Coordinates of C-alpha atoms in Angstrom, one line a residue:
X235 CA -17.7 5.1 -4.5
X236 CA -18.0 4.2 -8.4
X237 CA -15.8 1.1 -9.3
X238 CA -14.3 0.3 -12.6
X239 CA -12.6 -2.1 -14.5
X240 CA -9.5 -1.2 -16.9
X241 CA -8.6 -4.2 -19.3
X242 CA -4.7 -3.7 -19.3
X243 CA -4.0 -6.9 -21.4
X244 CA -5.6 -10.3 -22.9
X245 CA -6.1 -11.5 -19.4
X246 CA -5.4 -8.5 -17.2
X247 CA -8.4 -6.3 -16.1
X248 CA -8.1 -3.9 -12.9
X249 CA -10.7 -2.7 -10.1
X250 CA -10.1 0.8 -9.6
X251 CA -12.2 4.1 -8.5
X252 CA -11.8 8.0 -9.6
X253 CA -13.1 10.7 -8.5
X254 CA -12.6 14.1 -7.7
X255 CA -11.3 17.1 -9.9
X256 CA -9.3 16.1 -13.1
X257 CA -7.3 19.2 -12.9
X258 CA -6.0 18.9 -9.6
X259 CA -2.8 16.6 -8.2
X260 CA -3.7 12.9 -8.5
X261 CA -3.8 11.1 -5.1
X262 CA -3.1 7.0 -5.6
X263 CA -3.9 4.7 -2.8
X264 CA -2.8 1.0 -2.9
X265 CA -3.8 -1.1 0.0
X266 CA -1.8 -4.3 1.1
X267 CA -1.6 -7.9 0.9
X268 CA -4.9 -9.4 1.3
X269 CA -7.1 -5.7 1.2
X270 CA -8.2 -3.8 -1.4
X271 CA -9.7 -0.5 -2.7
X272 CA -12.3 -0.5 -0.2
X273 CA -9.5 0.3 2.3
X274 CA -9.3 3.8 1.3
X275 CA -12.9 4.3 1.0
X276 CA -13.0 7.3 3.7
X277 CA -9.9 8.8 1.9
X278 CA -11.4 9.2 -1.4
X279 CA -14.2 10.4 0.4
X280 CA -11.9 13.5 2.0
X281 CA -9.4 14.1 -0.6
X282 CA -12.0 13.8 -3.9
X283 CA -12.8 17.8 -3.0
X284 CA -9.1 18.7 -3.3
X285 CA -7.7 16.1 -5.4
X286 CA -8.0 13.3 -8.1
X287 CA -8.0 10.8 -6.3
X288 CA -7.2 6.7 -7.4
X289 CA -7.8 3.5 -6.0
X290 CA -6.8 0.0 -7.0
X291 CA -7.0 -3.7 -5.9
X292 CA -4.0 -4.8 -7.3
X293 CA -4.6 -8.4 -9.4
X294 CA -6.0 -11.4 -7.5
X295 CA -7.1 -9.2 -4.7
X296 CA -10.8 -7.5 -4.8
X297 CA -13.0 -7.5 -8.2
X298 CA -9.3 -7.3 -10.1
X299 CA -8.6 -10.7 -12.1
X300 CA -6.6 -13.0 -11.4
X301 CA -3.3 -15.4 -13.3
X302 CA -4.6 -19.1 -14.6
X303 CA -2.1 -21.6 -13.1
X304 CA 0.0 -18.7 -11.6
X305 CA 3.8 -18.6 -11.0
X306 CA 5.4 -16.9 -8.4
X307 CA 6.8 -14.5 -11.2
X308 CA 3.4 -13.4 -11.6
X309 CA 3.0 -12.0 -7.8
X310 CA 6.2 -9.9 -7.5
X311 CA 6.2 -6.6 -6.3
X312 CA 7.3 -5.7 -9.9
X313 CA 4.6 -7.3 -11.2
X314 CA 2.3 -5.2 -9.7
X315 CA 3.6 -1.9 -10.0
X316 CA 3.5 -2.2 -13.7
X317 CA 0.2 -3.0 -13.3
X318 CA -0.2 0.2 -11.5
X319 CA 1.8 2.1 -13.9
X320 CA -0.3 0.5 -17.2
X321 CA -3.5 1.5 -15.3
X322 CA -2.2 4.9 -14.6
X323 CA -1.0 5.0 -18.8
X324 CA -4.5 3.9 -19.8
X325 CA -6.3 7.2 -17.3
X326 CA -3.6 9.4 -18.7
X327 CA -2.4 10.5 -15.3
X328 CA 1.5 11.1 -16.0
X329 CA 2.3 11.8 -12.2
X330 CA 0.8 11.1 -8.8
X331 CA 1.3 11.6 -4.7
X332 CA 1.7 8.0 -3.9
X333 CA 0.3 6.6 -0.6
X334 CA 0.9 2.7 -0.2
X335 CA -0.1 0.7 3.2
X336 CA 2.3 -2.8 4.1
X337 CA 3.0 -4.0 0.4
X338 CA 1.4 -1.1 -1.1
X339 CA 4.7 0.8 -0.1
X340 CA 6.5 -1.8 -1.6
X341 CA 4.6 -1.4 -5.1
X342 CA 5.9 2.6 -4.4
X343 CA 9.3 1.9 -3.6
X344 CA 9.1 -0.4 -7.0
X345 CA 7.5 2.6 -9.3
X346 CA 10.6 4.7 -8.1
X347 CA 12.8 2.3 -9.5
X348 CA 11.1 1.8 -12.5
X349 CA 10.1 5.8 -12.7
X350 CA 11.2 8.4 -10.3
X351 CA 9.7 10.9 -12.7
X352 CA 5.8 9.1 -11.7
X353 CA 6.1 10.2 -8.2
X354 CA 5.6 13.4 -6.7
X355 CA 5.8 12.4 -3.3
X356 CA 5.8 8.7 -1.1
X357 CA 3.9 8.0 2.1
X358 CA 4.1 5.0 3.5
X359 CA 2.4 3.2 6.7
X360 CA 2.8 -0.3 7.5
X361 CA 5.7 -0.6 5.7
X362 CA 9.5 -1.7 6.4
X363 CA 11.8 -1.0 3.6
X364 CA 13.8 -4.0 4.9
X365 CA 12.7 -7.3 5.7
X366 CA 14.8 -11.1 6.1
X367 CA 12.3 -13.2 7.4
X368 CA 13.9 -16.5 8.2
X369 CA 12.3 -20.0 6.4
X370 CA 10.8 -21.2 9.5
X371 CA 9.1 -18.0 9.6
X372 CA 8.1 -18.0 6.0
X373 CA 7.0 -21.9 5.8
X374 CA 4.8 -21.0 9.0
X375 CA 2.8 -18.5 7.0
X376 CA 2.4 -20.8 4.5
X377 CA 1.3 -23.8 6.2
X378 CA -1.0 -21.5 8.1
X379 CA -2.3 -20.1 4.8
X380 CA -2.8 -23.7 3.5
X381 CA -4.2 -24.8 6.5
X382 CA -7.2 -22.3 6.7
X383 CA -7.6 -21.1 3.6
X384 CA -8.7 -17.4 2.4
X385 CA -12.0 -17.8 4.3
X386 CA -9.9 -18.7 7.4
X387 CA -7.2 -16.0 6.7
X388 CA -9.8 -13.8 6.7
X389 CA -11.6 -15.1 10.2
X390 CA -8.0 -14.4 11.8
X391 CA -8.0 -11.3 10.4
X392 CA -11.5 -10.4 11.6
X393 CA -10.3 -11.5 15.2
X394 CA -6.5 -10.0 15.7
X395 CA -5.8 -7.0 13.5
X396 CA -8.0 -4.3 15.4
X397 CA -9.4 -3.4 18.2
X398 CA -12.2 -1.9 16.1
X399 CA -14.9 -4.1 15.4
X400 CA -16.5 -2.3 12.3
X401 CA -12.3 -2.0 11.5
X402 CA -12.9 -6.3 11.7
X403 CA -15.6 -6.3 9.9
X404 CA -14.3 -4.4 6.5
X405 CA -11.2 -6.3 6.5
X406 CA -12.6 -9.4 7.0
X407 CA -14.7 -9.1 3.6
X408 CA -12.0 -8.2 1.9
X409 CA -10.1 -10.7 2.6
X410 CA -12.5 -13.0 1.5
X411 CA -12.4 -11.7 -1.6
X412 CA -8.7 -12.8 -2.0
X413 CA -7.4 -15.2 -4.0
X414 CA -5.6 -17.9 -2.3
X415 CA -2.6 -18.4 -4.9
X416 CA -1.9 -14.6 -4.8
X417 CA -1.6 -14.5 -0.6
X418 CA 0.8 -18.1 -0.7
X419 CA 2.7 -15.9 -4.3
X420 CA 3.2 -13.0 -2.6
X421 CA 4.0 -14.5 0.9
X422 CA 7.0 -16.3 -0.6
X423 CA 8.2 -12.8 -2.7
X424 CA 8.2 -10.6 0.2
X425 CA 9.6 -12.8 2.8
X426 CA 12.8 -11.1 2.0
X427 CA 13.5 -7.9 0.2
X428 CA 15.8 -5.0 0.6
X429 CA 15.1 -1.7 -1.0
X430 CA 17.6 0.3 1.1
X431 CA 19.2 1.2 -1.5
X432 CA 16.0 3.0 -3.3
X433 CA 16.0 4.9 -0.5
X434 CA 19.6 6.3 -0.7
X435 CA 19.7 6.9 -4.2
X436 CA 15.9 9.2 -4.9
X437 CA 15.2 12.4 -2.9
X438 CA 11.3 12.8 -3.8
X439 CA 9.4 14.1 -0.5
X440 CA 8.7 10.9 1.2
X441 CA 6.7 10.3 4.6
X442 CA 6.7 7.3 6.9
X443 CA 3.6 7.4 9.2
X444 CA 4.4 4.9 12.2
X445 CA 1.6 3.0 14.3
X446 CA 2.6 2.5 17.8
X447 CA 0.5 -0.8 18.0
X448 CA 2.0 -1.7 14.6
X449 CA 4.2 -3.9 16.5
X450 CA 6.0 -6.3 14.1
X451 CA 6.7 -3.8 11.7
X452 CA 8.1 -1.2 14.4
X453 CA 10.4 -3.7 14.9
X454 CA 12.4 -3.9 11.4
X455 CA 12.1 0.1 11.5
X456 CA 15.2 0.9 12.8
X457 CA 17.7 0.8 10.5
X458 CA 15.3 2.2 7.8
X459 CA 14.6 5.2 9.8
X460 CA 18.5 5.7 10.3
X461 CA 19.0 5.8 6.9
X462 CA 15.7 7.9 5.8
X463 CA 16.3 10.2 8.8
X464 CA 19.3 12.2 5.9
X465 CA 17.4 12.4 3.0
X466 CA 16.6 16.1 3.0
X467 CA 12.3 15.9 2.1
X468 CA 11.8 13.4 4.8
X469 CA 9.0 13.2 7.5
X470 CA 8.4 10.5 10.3
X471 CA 5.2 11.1 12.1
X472 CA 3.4 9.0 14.9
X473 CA 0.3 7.5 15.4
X474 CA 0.4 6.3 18.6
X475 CA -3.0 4.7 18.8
X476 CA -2.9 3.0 15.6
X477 CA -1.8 -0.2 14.4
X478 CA -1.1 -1.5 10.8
X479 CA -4.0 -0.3 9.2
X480 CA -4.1 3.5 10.8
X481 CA -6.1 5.0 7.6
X482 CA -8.9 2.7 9.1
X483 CA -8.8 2.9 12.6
X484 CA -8.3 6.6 12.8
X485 CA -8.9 8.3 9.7
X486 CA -9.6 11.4 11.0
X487 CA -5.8 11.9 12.5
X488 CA -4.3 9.9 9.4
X489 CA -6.2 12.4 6.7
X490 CA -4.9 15.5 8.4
X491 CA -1.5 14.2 8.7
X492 CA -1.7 13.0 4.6
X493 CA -3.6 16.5 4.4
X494 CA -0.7 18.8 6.0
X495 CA 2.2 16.2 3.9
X496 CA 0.8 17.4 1.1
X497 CA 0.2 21.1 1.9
X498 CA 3.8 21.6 2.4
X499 CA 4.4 19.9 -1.0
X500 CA 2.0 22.3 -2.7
X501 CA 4.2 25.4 -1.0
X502 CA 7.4 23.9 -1.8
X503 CA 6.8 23.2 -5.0
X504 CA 5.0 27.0 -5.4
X505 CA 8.0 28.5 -3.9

């Protein structure tokens, strides 16, 4: 995997990887809070023979810079998708299938908004479109954060979020490369969000892949799968055996669910 930087502004320059075909449908990854492109590493890998495929560590995570003195305005969800969408303006990709994990859907959900036109399709995995934490939740997480640190974050990580040890492993360097202001930033902008509404108002083929061991997030799904379960390109498919980061603990069963998603994009949009 060949990584590249694209400087987007005075003080803005992006990690990101392509490869594959530059005449085929552009495949964009974007990991979640804390990760970065390494998480898709085995999905470029698959998809680069069918597909241009992008990655991205969205700014302050990975080898992407990060604000001086940042504000929280600098870590919305906003925020980064116009990152995503200047880095997609500076490749000259005018359209992509989207793929987002945790607040990776989020950034999707926020490039509909800003473009629907951008999108030819949204899969999400690890991601509620709803969430009200309460502030004892929310101050928890970030006395937790400030208490250990990115190196300590990152030791939790290692420990709790799969049962896979190599899974540990990878997500535990990435999360060292994190930068502490942009985990307490985001922390505080995505303690409560609502983007219901997005939902309701675009009809792009969207998919929601579901971990059964994805615990916490399976339970804020419900009211987002009611409402997703009408729109008319909509697919909700199970991985039982997989938690919050499925693309890495069974990528074999995630790529041929992305795979066949896509497939039946390809013959709608032929037909």
């Amino acid at each position: 995997m060949k990584n590249e930087k694209a400087k987007l502004g005075d003080n803005v320059e992006i990690e990101y990887s392509l490869s594959g075909a530059e005449s085929e449908e552009t495949l964009l990854f974007v990991h979640g809070l804390g990760s970065n492109l390494d998480q898709f590493e085995l999905q470029q890998q698959y998809f680069a023979k069918n597909y241009q495929v992008l990655l991205i560590s969205l700014h302050g995570h990975g080898n992407s810079s990060a604000p001086i003195d940042p504000t929280p305005a600098d870590y919305t969800v906003r925020e980064m998708a116009r990152d995503v969408q200047a880095l997609l303006t500076h490749l000259g990709i005018n359209k992509v299938h989207f793929v987002g994990n945790s607040m990776g859907g989020l950034v999707g959900y926020e490039l509909l908004e800003m473009d629907e036109g951008l999108l030819s399709s949204l899969t999400t995995f690890g991601t509620t479109a709803r969430l009200h934490s309460s502030r004892f939740t929310l101050w928890s997480l970030l006395i937790m954060l400030r208490l250990l640190g990115p190196k300590g974050i990152a030791w939790l990580v290692g420990r709790s979020a799969s049962r896979d040890k190599a899974v540990r492993a990878r997500l535990k360097r990435m999360y060292e490369m994190v930068s502490k202001d942009a985990l307490e930033l985001i922390i505080m902008n995505i303690a409560d969000y609502d983007y219901m509404d997005t939902i309701c108002r675009h009809n792009i083929p969207m998919m929601l892949i579901r971990g059964g061991k994805d615990k916490e997030i399976n339970k804020k799904l419900d009211p987002v799968l009611e409402i997703m379960g009408n729109k008319p390109y909509f697919e909700l498919v199970e991985m039982t055996n997989a938690g919050h980061f499925a693309n890495m603990e069974k990528p074999s069963d995630f790529n041929e669910i992305l795979k066949r998603f896509l497939l039946k994009q390809s013959i709608r949009n032929y037909l």
